[in-house]
Amino acid sequence: MKDIKYILFGIAFGIILTKAEVISWFRIHNMFLFKEAHMYLIIGSAIATAALSVLLIKYFKVKTLDKKEIVINSKALNKGTVIGGVMFGIGWAMTGACAGPIFAQIGVGEWAAISTLIGAVLGTYSYSVIKNRLPH
Amino acid sequence: METILNVWPWYVAGPLMGLFVPLLLIVGNKLLGISSSFQHICSIVLNTKKFAASGYNASENRWKIFFVIGITLGGLTAKLFLGDGNVSFLPQQYYSLKGLILLFAGGFLVGFGTRYANGCTAGHTISGISTLQLSGLIATISFFVGGLIYTHCLFPLFN
């Protein structure tokens, strides 16, 4: 049960998502309308901070807490990256939530997001059933 | 106190979110990603033969279920203690049958799309691009193409 500690990381991440309104349908809508820079600046500065940190980890050969080599798996690029990506983008704009924010929306009391979560779980399941028949 | 209760500015929230990439790598050799938590929920509630045959690695992704339980509690914490008690995050129209169906359909696309693309804004946009993966960049561009199509072409039809 060493995975239980990730609840604490999740709480911190959930607070940041909520307090910065990354989980707000209105913020996502204004992002896609190019009305606000808020979301672009958050995404941009998150990527920049992460990239700089990963660079430092590699440069100083930082190990994990239990002294293991840090491994970063790369993800394959295929047709699914684009087709699935566009599908996800439509869903993101509809619900105002990418994966993490669905949970934060439920936590903050927007109970309609439970409908989003049920959809997401069934969507995930449907993909696992028909994936062999999809172009990749 | 006032500053904590107001909306957190991008230059605080963005870097803090980005720091989860090195933090999770150093603590547990985990790459930040969230959408595979849906797979873990499937492995618990929809664990059919077909799902089992899809090759999902439960032990590798178990931490994500704890991470998203935490995210839910984080939202609750913000509501109870950090001034988000009366903030609206979803339009009022979504609290109707039509709205719930739209959210379900959007959620379905999020679930299906993230598995098909193998990641979401956490796994592809933040983790992928920051570790210089082309798949992360292409996925992110695709996310925005989808979002722009909905917001500019489909949204006006539904409202």
PDB file of C-alpha atoms in Angstrom:
ATOM      1  CA  MET A   1       0.000   0.000   0.000  1.00  0.00           C
ATOM      2  CA  LYS A   2       2.934   2.306  -0.667  1.00  0.00           C
ATOM      3  CA  ASP A   3       0.705   4.012  -3.230  1.00  0.00           C
ATOM      4  CA  ILE A   4      -1.518   5.592  -0.557  1.00  0.00           C
ATOM      5  CA  LYS A   5       0.874   8.533  -0.174  1.00  0.00           C
ATOM      6  CA  TYR A   6      -0.203   9.742  -3.622  1.00  0.00           C
ATOM      7  CA  ILE A   7      -3.469  10.901  -2.028  1.00  0.00           C
ATOM      8  CA  LEU A   8      -1.435  13.760  -0.489  1.00  0.00           C
ATOM      9  CA  PHE A   9       0.073  14.696  -3.860  1.00  0.00           C
ATOM     10  CA  GLY A  10      -3.420  14.550  -5.325  1.00  0.00           C
ATOM     11  CA  ILE A  11      -4.832  16.882  -2.663  1.00  0.00           C
ATOM     12  CA  ALA A  12      -2.129  19.462  -3.382  1.00  0.00           C
ATOM     13  CA  PHE A  13      -2.639  19.114  -7.150  1.00  0.00           C
ATOM     14  CA  GLY A  14      -6.422  19.338  -6.751  1.00  0.00           C
ATOM     15  CA  ILE A  15      -6.169  22.519  -4.678  1.00  0.00           C
ATOM     16  CA  ILE A  16      -3.935  24.149  -7.314  1.00  0.00           C
ATOM     17  CA  LEU A  17      -6.253  23.094 -10.170  1.00  0.00           C
ATOM     18  CA  THR A  18      -9.273  24.473  -8.316  1.00  0.00           C
ATOM     19  CA  LYS A  19      -7.757  27.699  -6.966  1.00  0.00           C
ATOM     20  CA  ALA A  20      -6.335  28.602 -10.400  1.00  0.00           C
ATOM     21  CA  GLU A  21      -9.743  27.737 -11.945  1.00  0.00           C
ATOM     22  CA  VAL A  22      -8.170  25.275 -14.388  1.00  0.00           C
ATOM     23  CA  ILE A  23     -11.296  23.193 -13.663  1.00  0.00           C
ATOM     24  CA  SER A  24     -13.640  25.973 -14.763  1.00  0.00           C
ATOM     25  CA  TRP A  25     -15.718  25.436 -17.892  1.00  0.00           C
ATOM     26  CA  PHE A  26     -15.712  29.239 -18.328  1.00  0.00           C
ATOM     27  CA  ARG A  27     -11.891  29.437 -18.298  1.00  0.00           C
ATOM     28  CA  ILE A  28     -11.627  26.635 -20.861  1.00  0.00           C
ATOM     29  CA  HIS A  29     -14.272  28.275 -23.031  1.00  0.00           C
ATOM     30  CA  ASN A  30     -12.466  31.633 -22.926  1.00  0.00           C
ATOM     31  CA  MET A  31      -9.192  29.888 -23.726  1.00  0.00           C
ATOM     32  CA  PHE A  32     -10.623  28.386 -26.909  1.00  0.00           C
ATOM     33  CA  LEU A  33     -12.188  31.767 -27.768  1.00  0.00           C
ATOM     34  CA  PHE A  34      -8.730  33.397 -27.262  1.00  0.00           C
ATOM     35  CA  LYS A  35     -10.407  35.816 -24.822  1.00  0.00           C
ATOM     36  CA  GLU A  36      -8.062  35.178 -21.885  1.00  0.00           C
ATOM     37  CA  ALA A  37      -4.353  34.434 -21.591  1.00  0.00           C
ATOM     38  CA  HIS A  38      -4.811  32.796 -18.141  1.00  0.00           C
ATOM     39  CA  MET A  39      -4.924  29.152 -19.280  1.00  0.00           C
ATOM     40  CA  TYR A  40      -2.192  29.569 -21.915  1.00  0.00           C
ATOM     41  CA  LEU A  41       0.133  31.140 -19.339  1.00  0.00           C
ATOM     42  CA  ILE A  42      -0.574  28.368 -16.818  1.00  0.00           C
ATOM     43  CA  ILE A  43       0.047  25.599 -19.360  1.00  0.00           C
ATOM     44  CA  GLY A  44       3.131  27.378 -20.727  1.00  0.00           C
ATOM     45  CA  SER A  45       4.716  28.033 -17.337  1.00  0.00           C
ATOM     46  CA  ALA A  46       3.908  24.497 -16.150  1.00  0.00           C
ATOM     47  CA  ILE A  47       5.689  23.037 -19.193  1.00  0.00           C
ATOM     48  CA  ALA A  48       8.656  25.414 -18.769  1.00  0.00           C
ATOM     49  CA  THR A  49       9.033  24.563 -15.059  1.00  0.00           C
ATOM     50  CA  ALA A  50       8.750  20.838 -15.728  1.00  0.00           C
ATOM     51  CA  ALA A  51      11.206  20.991 -18.650  1.00  0.00           C
ATOM     52  CA  LEU A  52      13.799  22.906 -16.619  1.00  0.00           C
ATOM     53  CA  SER A  53      13.409  20.459 -13.707  1.00  0.00           C
ATOM     54  CA  VAL A  54      13.819  17.432 -15.972  1.00  0.00           C
ATOM     55  CA  LEU A  55      16.913  19.039 -17.509  1.00  0.00           C
ATOM     56  CA  LEU A  56      18.407  19.513 -14.025  1.00  0.00           C
ATOM     57  CA  ILE A  57      17.490  15.927 -13.060  1.00  0.00           C
ATOM     58  CA  LYS A  58      19.324  14.646 -16.132  1.00  0.00           C
ATOM     59  CA  TYR A  59      22.308  16.992 -15.743  1.00  0.00           C
ATOM     60  CA  PHE A  60      22.891  16.177 -12.068  1.00  0.00           C
ATOM     61  CA  LYS A  61      21.859  12.525 -12.552  1.00  0.00           C
ATOM     62  CA  VAL A  62      19.363  12.870  -9.696  1.00  0.00           C
ATOM     63  CA  LYS A  63      18.170   9.524  -8.318  1.00  0.00           C
ATOM     64  CA  THR A  64      14.782   8.608  -6.834  1.00  0.00           C
ATOM     65  CA  LEU A  65      14.354   8.658  -3.039  1.00  0.00           C
ATOM     66  CA  ASP A  66      15.172   4.946  -2.935  1.00  0.00           C
ATOM     67  CA  LYS A  67      18.345   5.554  -4.978  1.00  0.00           C
ATOM     68  CA  LYS A  68      17.076   4.226  -8.295  1.00  0.00           C
ATOM     69  CA  GLU A  69      17.821   5.582 -11.746  1.00  0.00           C
ATOM     70  CA  ILE A  70      15.016   7.891 -12.951  1.00  0.00           C
ATOM     71  CA  VAL A  71      13.356   6.416 -16.032  1.00  0.00           C
ATOM     72  CA  ILE A  72      11.197   8.459 -18.402  1.00  0.00           C
ATOM     73  CA  ASN A  73       9.244   6.280 -20.810  1.00  0.00           C
ATOM     74  CA  SER A  74       8.486   7.769 -24.190  1.00  0.00           C
ATOM     75  CA  LYS A  75       5.074   7.528 -25.790  1.00  0.00           C
ATOM     76  CA  ALA A  76       4.554   6.272 -29.314  1.00  0.00           C
ATOM     77  CA  LEU A  77       3.381   8.671 -32.000  1.00  0.00           C
ATOM     78  CA  ASN A  78       0.733   7.220 -34.306  1.00  0.00           C
ATOM     79  CA  LYS A  79      -2.599   8.024 -35.966  1.00  0.00           C
ATOM     80  CA  GLY A  80      -4.316   7.603 -32.607  1.00  0.00           C
ATOM     81  CA  THR A  81      -2.325  10.512 -31.185  1.00  0.00           C
ATOM     82  CA  VAL A  82      -4.066  12.800 -33.682  1.00  0.00           C
ATOM     83  CA  ILE A  83      -7.548  11.196 -33.961  1.00  0.00           C
ATOM     84  CA  GLY A  84      -7.828  10.469 -30.234  1.00  0.00           C
ATOM     85  CA  GLY A  85      -6.322  13.866 -29.478  1.00  0.00           C
ATOM     86  CA  VAL A  86      -8.992  15.701 -31.492  1.00  0.00           C
ATOM     87  CA  MET A  87     -11.724  13.619 -29.789  1.00  0.00           C
ATOM     88  CA  PHE A  88     -10.300  14.475 -26.389  1.00  0.00           C
ATOM     89  CA  GLY A  89     -10.106  18.174 -27.312  1.00  0.00           C
ATOM     90  CA  ILE A  90     -13.805  18.230 -28.241  1.00  0.00           C
ATOM     91  CA  GLY A  91     -14.663  16.523 -24.933  1.00  0.00           C
ATOM     92  CA  TRP A  92     -12.454  18.968 -23.018  1.00  0.00           C
ATOM     93  CA  ALA A  93     -14.251  21.967 -24.533  1.00  0.00           C
ATOM     94  CA  MET A  94     -17.694  20.390 -23.912  1.00  0.00           C
ATOM     95  CA  THR A  95     -17.168  19.482 -20.267  1.00  0.00           C
ATOM     96  CA  GLY A  96     -14.659  22.170 -19.286  1.00  0.00           C
ATOM     97  CA  ALA A  97     -12.563  19.380 -17.842  1.00  0.00           C
ATOM     98  CA  CYS A  98      -9.617  17.325 -18.969  1.00  0.00           C
ATOM     99  CA  ALA A  99      -8.938  14.190 -16.928  1.00  0.00           C
ATOM    100  CA  GLY A 100      -7.838  15.590 -13.532  1.00  0.00           C
ATOM    101  CA  PRO A 101     -10.352  18.455 -13.362  1.00  0.00           C
ATOM    102  CA  ILE A 102     -13.289  16.011 -13.637  1.00  0.00           C
ATOM    103  CA  PHE A 103     -12.392  14.772 -10.154  1.00  0.00           C
ATOM    104  CA  ALA A 104     -11.773  18.288  -8.801  1.00  0.00           C
ATOM    105  CA  GLN A 105     -15.136  19.464 -10.188  1.00  0.00           C
ATOM    106  CA  ILE A 106     -16.867  16.635  -8.332  1.00  0.00           C
ATOM    107  CA  GLY A 107     -14.912  17.485  -5.161  1.00  0.00           C
ATOM    108  CA  VAL A 108     -15.799  21.160  -5.325  1.00  0.00           C
ATOM    109  CA  GLY A 109     -19.469  20.220  -5.474  1.00  0.00           C
ATOM    110  CA  GLU A 110     -20.332  20.425  -9.181  1.00  0.00           C
ATOM    111  CA  TRP A 111     -22.220  17.133  -9.032  1.00  0.00           C
ATOM    112  CA  ALA A 112     -23.140  17.235 -12.740  1.00  0.00           C
ATOM    113  CA  ALA A 113     -19.497  16.279 -13.375  1.00  0.00           C
ATOM    114  CA  ILE A 114     -20.368  12.795 -12.128  1.00  0.00           C
ATOM    115  CA  SER A 115     -22.065  12.428 -15.524  1.00  0.00           C
ATOM    116  CA  THR A 116     -18.745  13.429 -17.155  1.00  0.00           C
ATOM    117  CA  LEU A 117     -16.886  10.808 -15.103  1.00  0.00           C
ATOM    118  CA  ILE A 118     -19.344   8.022 -15.988  1.00  0.00           C
ATOM    119  CA  GLY A 119     -18.940   8.996 -19.650  1.00  0.00           C
ATOM    120  CA  ALA A 120     -15.150   8.971 -19.338  1.00  0.00           C
ATOM    121  CA  VAL A 121     -15.075   5.520 -17.759  1.00  0.00           C
ATOM    122  CA  LEU A 122     -17.439   4.102 -20.405  1.00  0.00           C
ATOM    123  CA  GLY A 123     -15.429   5.824 -23.147  1.00  0.00           C
ATOM    124  CA  THR A 124     -12.247   4.248 -21.809  1.00  0.00           C
ATOM    125  CA  TYR A 125     -13.967   0.868 -21.668  1.00  0.00           C
ATOM    126  CA  SER A 126     -15.351   1.220 -25.224  1.00  0.00           C
ATOM    127  CA  TYR A 127     -11.886   1.962 -26.549  1.00  0.00           C
ATOM    128  CA  SER A 128     -10.486  -1.181 -24.907  1.00  0.00           C
ATOM    129  CA  VAL A 129     -13.208  -3.244 -26.621  1.00  0.00           C
ATOM    130  CA  ILE A 130     -12.806  -1.910 -30.179  1.00  0.00           C
ATOM    131  CA  LYS A 131      -9.187  -0.806 -30.252  1.00  0.00           C
ATOM    132  CA  ASN A 132      -8.080  -3.597 -32.566  1.00  0.00           C
ATOM    133  CA  ARG A 133     -10.476  -2.346 -35.234  1.00  0.00           C
ATOM    134  CA  LEU A 134      -9.245   1.275 -35.125  1.00  0.00           C
ATOM    135  CA  PRO A 135      -6.434   2.739 -37.255  1.00  0.00           C
ATOM    136  CA  HIS A 136      -3.242   3.279 -35.272  1.00  0.00           C
TER     137      HIS A 136
ATOM    138  CA  MET B   1      -5.007  35.337   3.559  1.00  0.00           C
ATOM    139  CA  GLU B   2      -6.888  37.334   0.963  1.00  0.00           C
ATOM    140  CA  THR B   3      -4.364  36.250  -1.712  1.00  0.00           C
ATOM    141  CA  ILE B   4      -4.920  32.574  -0.956  1.00  0.00           C
ATOM    142  CA  LEU B   5      -8.696  32.921  -1.093  1.00  0.00           C
ATOM    143  CA  ASN B   6      -8.703  34.749  -4.442  1.00  0.00           C
ATOM    144  CA  VAL B   7      -8.013  33.131  -7.817  1.00  0.00           C
ATOM    145  CA  TRP B   8      -4.361  32.053  -7.868  1.00  0.00           C
ATOM    146  CA  PRO B   9      -2.444  33.857 -10.627  1.00  0.00           C
ATOM    147  CA  TRP B  10      -0.873  31.881 -13.474  1.00  0.00           C
ATOM    148  CA  TYR B  11       2.698  32.566 -12.317  1.00  0.00           C
ATOM    149  CA  VAL B  12       1.949  30.748  -9.062  1.00  0.00           C
ATOM    150  CA  ALA B  13      -0.284  27.933 -10.314  1.00  0.00           C
ATOM    151  CA  GLY B  14       1.592  27.087 -13.539  1.00  0.00           C
ATOM    152  CA  PRO B  15       5.060  26.565 -11.977  1.00  0.00           C
ATOM    153  CA  LEU B  16       3.531  24.693  -9.013  1.00  0.00           C
ATOM    154  CA  MET B  17       1.792  22.302 -11.414  1.00  0.00           C
ATOM    155  CA  GLY B  18       4.998  21.879 -13.404  1.00  0.00           C
ATOM    156  CA  LEU B  19       6.885  20.923 -10.238  1.00  0.00           C
ATOM    157  CA  PHE B  20       4.757  17.782  -9.957  1.00  0.00           C
ATOM    158  CA  VAL B  21       6.779  16.293 -12.823  1.00  0.00           C
ATOM    159  CA  PRO B  22      10.160  16.268 -10.961  1.00  0.00           C
ATOM    160  CA  LEU B  23       8.416  15.617  -7.621  1.00  0.00           C
ATOM    161  CA  LEU B  24       6.674  12.429  -8.801  1.00  0.00           C
ATOM    162  CA  LEU B  25       9.803  11.264 -10.639  1.00  0.00           C
ATOM    163  CA  ILE B  26      11.972  11.664  -7.550  1.00  0.00           C
ATOM    164  CA  VAL B  27       9.464  10.252  -5.085  1.00  0.00           C
ATOM    165  CA  GLY B  28       8.347   7.208  -7.020  1.00  0.00           C
ATOM    166  CA  ASN B  29       9.781   7.209 -10.552  1.00  0.00           C
ATOM    167  CA  LYS B  30       6.286   8.108 -11.794  1.00  0.00           C
ATOM    168  CA  LEU B  31       5.602  10.295 -14.806  1.00  0.00           C
ATOM    169  CA  LEU B  32       2.688  12.673 -14.175  1.00  0.00           C
ATOM    170  CA  GLY B  33      -0.394  11.373 -15.974  1.00  0.00           C
ATOM    171  CA  ILE B  34      -4.031  11.221 -14.996  1.00  0.00           C
ATOM    172  CA  SER B  35      -6.244   9.753 -17.725  1.00  0.00           C
ATOM    173  CA  SER B  36      -5.123   6.161 -17.112  1.00  0.00           C
ATOM    174  CA  SER B  37      -6.959   6.446 -13.785  1.00  0.00           C
ATOM    175  CA  PHE B  38     -10.121   5.839 -15.866  1.00  0.00           C
ATOM    176  CA  GLN B  39      -8.617   2.490 -16.882  1.00  0.00           C
ATOM    177  CA  HIS B  40      -8.053   1.670 -13.263  1.00  0.00           C
ATOM    178  CA  ILE B  41     -11.686   2.457 -12.486  1.00  0.00           C
ATOM    179  CA  CYS B  42     -12.622   0.100 -15.364  1.00  0.00           C
ATOM    180  CA  SER B  43     -10.429  -2.587 -13.882  1.00  0.00           C
ATOM    181  CA  ILE B  44     -12.447  -2.256 -10.672  1.00  0.00           C
ATOM    182  CA  VAL B  45     -16.051  -1.732 -11.868  1.00  0.00           C
ATOM    183  CA  LEU B  46     -16.103  -2.991 -15.475  1.00  0.00           C
ATOM    184  CA  ASN B  47     -13.618  -5.805 -15.181  1.00  0.00           C
ATOM    185  CA  THR B  48     -14.886  -8.015 -18.010  1.00  0.00           C
ATOM    186  CA  LYS B  49     -12.852 -10.536 -19.988  1.00  0.00           C
ATOM    187  CA  LYS B  50     -12.626  -8.068 -22.852  1.00  0.00           C
ATOM    188  CA  PHE B  51     -11.197  -5.390 -20.600  1.00  0.00           C
ATOM    189  CA  ALA B  52      -8.768  -7.817 -19.003  1.00  0.00           C
ATOM    190  CA  ALA B  53      -7.612  -8.809 -22.494  1.00  0.00           C
ATOM    191  CA  SER B  54      -6.821  -5.194 -23.352  1.00  0.00           C
ATOM    192  CA  GLY B  55      -3.478  -5.526 -21.597  1.00  0.00           C
ATOM    193  CA  TYR B  56      -3.990  -3.017 -18.798  1.00  0.00           C
ATOM    194  CA  ASN B  57      -1.232  -3.057 -16.196  1.00  0.00           C
ATOM    195  CA  ALA B  58      -3.024  -2.509 -12.885  1.00  0.00           C
ATOM    196  CA  SER B  59      -0.065  -2.577 -10.513  1.00  0.00           C
ATOM    197  CA  GLU B  60       1.813   0.051 -12.537  1.00  0.00           C
ATOM    198  CA  ASN B  61      -1.121   2.460 -12.485  1.00  0.00           C
ATOM    199  CA  ARG B  62      -2.565   1.852  -9.034  1.00  0.00           C
ATOM    200  CA  TRP B  63      -1.001   5.055  -7.681  1.00  0.00           C
ATOM    201  CA  LYS B  64      -3.153   7.068 -10.064  1.00  0.00           C
ATOM    202  CA  ILE B  65      -6.365   6.008  -8.345  1.00  0.00           C
ATOM    203  CA  PHE B  66      -4.997   7.419  -5.087  1.00  0.00           C
ATOM    204  CA  PHE B  67      -3.843  10.529  -6.935  1.00  0.00           C
ATOM    205  CA  VAL B  68      -7.348  11.224  -8.316  1.00  0.00           C
ATOM    206  CA  ILE B  69      -9.007  10.495  -4.953  1.00  0.00           C
ATOM    207  CA  GLY B  70      -6.644  13.181  -3.662  1.00  0.00           C
ATOM    208  CA  ILE B  71      -7.602  15.575  -6.480  1.00  0.00           C
ATOM    209  CA  THR B  72     -11.262  15.133  -5.512  1.00  0.00           C
ATOM    210  CA  LEU B  73     -10.410  15.906  -1.867  1.00  0.00           C
ATOM    211  CA  GLY B  74      -8.344  18.880  -3.088  1.00  0.00           C
ATOM    212  CA  GLY B  75     -11.440  20.298  -4.787  1.00  0.00           C
ATOM    213  CA  LEU B  76     -13.396  19.740  -1.566  1.00  0.00           C
ATOM    214  CA  THR B  77     -10.655  21.454   0.487  1.00  0.00           C
ATOM    215  CA  ALA B  78     -10.766  24.490  -1.811  1.00  0.00           C
ATOM    216  CA  LYS B  79     -14.537  24.655  -1.390  1.00  0.00           C
ATOM    217  CA  LEU B  80     -14.563  24.274   2.403  1.00  0.00           C
ATOM    218  CA  PHE B  81     -11.466  26.190   3.482  1.00  0.00           C
ATOM    219  CA  LEU B  82     -10.021  28.216   0.627  1.00  0.00           C
ATOM    220  CA  GLY B  83     -12.858  30.430  -0.462  1.00  0.00           C
ATOM    221  CA  ASP B  84     -14.350  28.438  -3.333  1.00  0.00           C
ATOM    222  CA  GLY B  85     -17.664  27.769  -1.553  1.00  0.00           C
ATOM    223  CA  ASN B  86     -19.754  29.838  -3.932  1.00  0.00           C
ATOM    224  CA  VAL B  87     -17.706  29.754  -7.122  1.00  0.00           C
ATOM    225  CA  SER B  88     -19.392  28.247 -10.186  1.00  0.00           C
ATOM    226  CA  PHE B  89     -17.233  25.991 -12.348  1.00  0.00           C
ATOM    227  CA  LEU B  90     -19.930  24.679 -14.684  1.00  0.00           C
ATOM    228  CA  PRO B  91     -22.646  26.676 -16.467  1.00  0.00           C
ATOM    229  CA  GLN B  92     -26.066  26.429 -14.818  1.00  0.00           C
ATOM    230  CA  GLN B  93     -27.514  24.983 -18.076  1.00  0.00           C
ATOM    231  CA  TYR B  94     -25.613  21.745 -17.432  1.00  0.00           C
ATOM    232  CA  TYR B  95     -27.975  21.015 -14.534  1.00  0.00           C
ATOM    233  CA  SER B  96     -30.703  19.743 -16.854  1.00  0.00           C
ATOM    234  CA  LEU B  97     -31.323  16.503 -18.711  1.00  0.00           C
ATOM    235  CA  LYS B  98     -29.849  17.971 -21.905  1.00  0.00           C
ATOM    236  CA  GLY B  99     -26.868  19.278 -19.933  1.00  0.00           C
ATOM    237  CA  LEU B 100     -26.153  15.964 -18.248  1.00  0.00           C
ATOM    238  CA  ILE B 101     -26.334  14.208 -21.628  1.00  0.00           C
ATOM    239  CA  LEU B 102     -23.860  16.736 -23.079  1.00  0.00           C
ATOM    240  CA  LEU B 103     -21.496  16.176 -20.136  1.00  0.00           C
ATOM    241  CA  PHE B 104     -21.817  12.411 -20.543  1.00  0.00           C
ATOM    242  CA  ALA B 105     -21.042  12.668 -24.265  1.00  0.00           C
ATOM    243  CA  GLY B 106     -18.109  15.001 -23.598  1.00  0.00           C
ATOM    244  CA  GLY B 107     -16.849  12.702 -20.876  1.00  0.00           C
ATOM    245  CA  PHE B 108     -17.122   9.744 -23.260  1.00  0.00           C
ATOM    246  CA  LEU B 109     -14.916  11.612 -25.765  1.00  0.00           C
ATOM    247  CA  VAL B 110     -12.427  12.447 -22.999  1.00  0.00           C
ATOM    248  CA  GLY B 111     -12.244   8.777 -21.948  1.00  0.00           C
ATOM    249  CA  PHE B 112     -12.147   7.315 -25.459  1.00  0.00           C
ATOM    250  CA  GLY B 113      -9.855  10.036 -26.816  1.00  0.00           C
ATOM    251  CA  THR B 114      -7.289   9.835 -24.027  1.00  0.00           C
ATOM    252  CA  ARG B 115      -6.887   6.093 -24.470  1.00  0.00           C
ATOM    253  CA  TYR B 116      -6.749   6.354 -28.261  1.00  0.00           C
ATOM    254  CA  ALA B 117      -4.164   9.162 -28.001  1.00  0.00           C
ATOM    255  CA  ASN B 118      -2.489   7.482 -25.000  1.00  0.00           C
ATOM    256  CA  GLY B 119      -2.614  10.521 -22.722  1.00  0.00           C
ATOM    257  CA  CYS B 120      -4.256  13.804 -21.746  1.00  0.00           C
ATOM    258  CA  THR B 121      -3.146  17.345 -20.916  1.00  0.00           C
ATOM    259  CA  ALA B 122      -1.145  16.004 -17.960  1.00  0.00           C
ATOM    260  CA  GLY B 123       0.568  13.039 -19.639  1.00  0.00           C
ATOM    261  CA  HIS B 124       1.037  14.547 -23.104  1.00  0.00           C
ATOM    262  CA  THR B 125       1.039  18.339 -22.714  1.00  0.00           C
ATOM    263  CA  ILE B 126       2.934  18.756 -19.436  1.00  0.00           C
ATOM    264  CA  SER B 127       4.934  15.515 -19.107  1.00  0.00           C
ATOM    265  CA  GLY B 128       5.308  14.808 -22.836  1.00  0.00           C
ATOM    266  CA  ILE B 129       6.416  18.229 -24.054  1.00  0.00           C
ATOM    267  CA  SER B 130       8.647  18.883 -21.026  1.00  0.00           C
ATOM    268  CA  THR B 131      10.514  15.629 -21.724  1.00  0.00           C
ATOM    269  CA  LEU B 132      10.838  16.668 -25.387  1.00  0.00           C
ATOM    270  CA  GLN B 133       8.584  14.010 -26.889  1.00  0.00           C
ATOM    271  CA  LEU B 134       7.190  14.681 -30.348  1.00  0.00           C
ATOM    272  CA  SER B 135       4.047  12.682 -29.443  1.00  0.00           C
ATOM    273  CA  GLY B 136       3.340  15.184 -26.650  1.00  0.00           C
ATOM    274  CA  LEU B 137       3.521  18.138 -29.021  1.00  0.00           C
ATOM    275  CA  ILE B 138       1.405  16.495 -31.749  1.00  0.00           C
ATOM    276  CA  ALA B 139      -1.174  15.368 -29.169  1.00  0.00           C
ATOM    277  CA  THR B 140      -1.381  18.885 -27.701  1.00  0.00           C
ATOM    278  CA  ILE B 141      -1.914  20.443 -31.124  1.00  0.00           C
ATOM    279  CA  SER B 142      -4.661  17.845 -31.730  1.00  0.00           C
ATOM    280  CA  PHE B 143      -6.294  18.661 -28.359  1.00  0.00           C
ATOM    281  CA  PHE B 144      -6.492  22.310 -29.395  1.00  0.00           C
ATOM    282  CA  VAL B 145      -7.815  21.491 -32.856  1.00  0.00           C
ATOM    283  CA  GLY B 146     -10.617  19.495 -31.184  1.00  0.00           C
ATOM    284  CA  GLY B 147     -11.345  22.231 -28.652  1.00  0.00           C
ATOM    285  CA  LEU B 148     -11.438  24.925 -31.329  1.00  0.00           C
ATOM    286  CA  ILE B 149     -13.756  22.824 -33.521  1.00  0.00           C
ATOM    287  CA  TYR B 150     -16.198  22.390 -30.636  1.00  0.00           C
ATOM    288  CA  THR B 151     -16.066  25.956 -29.298  1.00  0.00           C
ATOM    289  CA  HIS B 152     -16.325  27.705 -32.658  1.00  0.00           C
ATOM    290  CA  CYS B 153     -18.425  25.304 -34.777  1.00  0.00           C
ATOM    291  CA  LEU B 154     -20.422  22.922 -32.556  1.00  0.00           C
ATOM    292  CA  PHE B 155     -21.046  24.968 -29.393  1.00  0.00           C
ATOM    293  CA  PRO B 156     -23.161  27.594 -31.243  1.00  0.00           C
ATOM    294  CA  LEU B 157     -25.386  24.739 -32.535  1.00  0.00           C
ATOM    295  CA  PHE B 158     -26.084  23.381 -29.034  1.00  0.00           C
ATOM    296  CA  ASN B 159     -26.885  26.738 -27.441  1.00  0.00           C
TER     297      ASN B 159
END
